[in-house]
Coordinates of N, CA and C in Angstrom, one line a residue:
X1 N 49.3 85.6 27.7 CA 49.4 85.3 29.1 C 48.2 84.5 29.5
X2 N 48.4 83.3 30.2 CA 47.3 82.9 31.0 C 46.4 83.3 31.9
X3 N 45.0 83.0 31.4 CA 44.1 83.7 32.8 C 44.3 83.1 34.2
X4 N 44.4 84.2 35.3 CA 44.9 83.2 36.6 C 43.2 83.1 37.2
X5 N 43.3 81.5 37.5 CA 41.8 81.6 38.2 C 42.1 81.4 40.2
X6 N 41.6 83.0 40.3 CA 41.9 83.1 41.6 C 41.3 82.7 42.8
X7 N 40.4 81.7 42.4 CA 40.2 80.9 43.7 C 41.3 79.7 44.2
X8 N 42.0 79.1 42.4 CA 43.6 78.2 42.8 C 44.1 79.3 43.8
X9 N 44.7 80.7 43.6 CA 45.6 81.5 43.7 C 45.2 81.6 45.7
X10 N 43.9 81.5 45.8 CA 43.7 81.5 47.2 C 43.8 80.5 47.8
X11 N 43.7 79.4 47.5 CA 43.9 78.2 47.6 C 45.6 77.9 48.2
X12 N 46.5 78.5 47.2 CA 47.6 78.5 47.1 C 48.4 79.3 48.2
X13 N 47.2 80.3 48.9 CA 47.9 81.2 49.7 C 47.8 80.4 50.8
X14 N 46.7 79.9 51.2 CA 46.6 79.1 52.4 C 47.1 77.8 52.5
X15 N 47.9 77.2 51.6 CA 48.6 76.0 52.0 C 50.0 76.8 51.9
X16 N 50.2 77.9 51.9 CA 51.2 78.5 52.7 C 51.5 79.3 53.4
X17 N 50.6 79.8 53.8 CA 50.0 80.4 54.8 C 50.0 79.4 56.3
X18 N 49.8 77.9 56.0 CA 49.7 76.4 56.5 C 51.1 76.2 56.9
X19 N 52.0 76.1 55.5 CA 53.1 75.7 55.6 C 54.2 76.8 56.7
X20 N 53.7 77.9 56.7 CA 54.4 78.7 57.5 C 54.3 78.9 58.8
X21 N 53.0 77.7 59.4 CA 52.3 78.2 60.6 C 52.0 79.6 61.5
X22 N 51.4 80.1 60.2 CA 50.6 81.6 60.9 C 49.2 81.2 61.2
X23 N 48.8 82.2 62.4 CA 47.9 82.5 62.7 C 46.9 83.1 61.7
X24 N 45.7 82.9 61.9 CA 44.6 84.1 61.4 C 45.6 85.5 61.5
X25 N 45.3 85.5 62.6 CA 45.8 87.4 63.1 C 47.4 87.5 62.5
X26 N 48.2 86.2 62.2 CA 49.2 87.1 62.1 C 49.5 87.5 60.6
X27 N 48.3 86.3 59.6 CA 48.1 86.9 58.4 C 47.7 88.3 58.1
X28 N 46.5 88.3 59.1 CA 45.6 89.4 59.0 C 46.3 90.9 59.6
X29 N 47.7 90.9 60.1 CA 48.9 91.8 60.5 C 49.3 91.9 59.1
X30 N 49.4 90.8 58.7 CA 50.6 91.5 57.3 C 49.7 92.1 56.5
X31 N 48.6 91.8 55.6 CA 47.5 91.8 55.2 C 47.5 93.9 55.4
X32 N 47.5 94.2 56.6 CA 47.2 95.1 57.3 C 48.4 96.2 56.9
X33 N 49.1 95.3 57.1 CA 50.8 96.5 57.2 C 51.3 96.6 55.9
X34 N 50.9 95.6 55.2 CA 51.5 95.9 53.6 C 50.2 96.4 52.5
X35 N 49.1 96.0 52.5 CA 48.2 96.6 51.8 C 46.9 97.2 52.4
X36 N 47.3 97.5 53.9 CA 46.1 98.2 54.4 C 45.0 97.2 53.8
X37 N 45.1 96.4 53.9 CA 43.2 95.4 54.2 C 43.6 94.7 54.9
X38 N 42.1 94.2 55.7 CA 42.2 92.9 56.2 C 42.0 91.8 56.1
X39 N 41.5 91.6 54.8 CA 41.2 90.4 54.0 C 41.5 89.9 52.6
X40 N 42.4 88.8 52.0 CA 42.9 88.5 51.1 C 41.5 88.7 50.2
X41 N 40.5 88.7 50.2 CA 38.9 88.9 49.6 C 39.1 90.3 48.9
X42 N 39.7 91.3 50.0 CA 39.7 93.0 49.4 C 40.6 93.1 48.9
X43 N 42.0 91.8 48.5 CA 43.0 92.3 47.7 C 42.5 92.7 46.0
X44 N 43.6 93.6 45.6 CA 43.3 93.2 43.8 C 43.9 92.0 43.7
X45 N 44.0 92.0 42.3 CA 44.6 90.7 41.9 C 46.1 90.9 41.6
X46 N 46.5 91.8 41.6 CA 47.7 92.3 41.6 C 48.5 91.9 43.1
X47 N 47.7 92.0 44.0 CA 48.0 91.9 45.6 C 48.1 90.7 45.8
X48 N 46.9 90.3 45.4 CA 46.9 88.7 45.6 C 48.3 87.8 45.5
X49 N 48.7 88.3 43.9 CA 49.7 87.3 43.4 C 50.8 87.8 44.1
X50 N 51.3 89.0 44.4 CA 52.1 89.3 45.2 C 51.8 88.9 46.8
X51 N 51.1 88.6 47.3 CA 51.5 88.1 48.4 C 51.4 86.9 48.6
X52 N 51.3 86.0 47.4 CA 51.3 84.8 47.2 C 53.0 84.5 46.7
X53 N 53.3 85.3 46.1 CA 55.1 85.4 45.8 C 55.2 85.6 47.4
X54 N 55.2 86.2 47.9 CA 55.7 86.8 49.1 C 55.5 85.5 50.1
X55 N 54.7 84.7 50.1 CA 54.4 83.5 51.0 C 55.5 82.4 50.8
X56 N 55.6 82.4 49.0 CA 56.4 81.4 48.5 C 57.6 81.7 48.8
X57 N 58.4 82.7 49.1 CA 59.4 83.1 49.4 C 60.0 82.6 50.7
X58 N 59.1 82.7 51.9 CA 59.6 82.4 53.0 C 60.4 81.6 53.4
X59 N 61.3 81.2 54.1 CA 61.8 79.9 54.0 C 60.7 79.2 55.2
X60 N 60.8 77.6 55.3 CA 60.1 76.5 55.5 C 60.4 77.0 57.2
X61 N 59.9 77.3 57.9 CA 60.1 76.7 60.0 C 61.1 75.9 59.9
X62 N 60.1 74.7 59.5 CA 60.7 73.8 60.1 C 61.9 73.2 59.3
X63 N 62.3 73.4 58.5 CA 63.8 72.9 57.4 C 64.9 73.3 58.4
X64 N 65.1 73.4 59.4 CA 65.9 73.4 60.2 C 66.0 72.4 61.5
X65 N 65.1 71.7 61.1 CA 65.0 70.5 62.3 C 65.1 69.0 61.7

């Protein structure tokens, strides 16, 4: 398996994080409610990549306009 270098992996969360138009706070809600932290910094790396699947998942806002 490949090493993941997780500063891409953060990188990756906030241009979808971008693409989903959340807030700070409303990251920092999920953040909160799914792994009890408040910052993608105190995730493991386990968390990480899962909430980076979790971002990729969403569908687009705006693909309905």
């Amino acid at each position: 398996m490949e090493p993941v270098n997780f500063s891409e992996v953060i990188a990756q969360t906030d241009i979808e994080i971008q693409r989903l138009g959340w807030t700070i706070d409303q990251g920092r809600e999920h953040l909160i409610k799914n792994y009890r932290k408040r910052s993608r910094a105190l995730l493991t790396k386990v968390q990480l990549l899962d909430f980076l699947q979790y971002l990729q998942s969403q569908p687009d806002p705006l693909a309905g306009f």
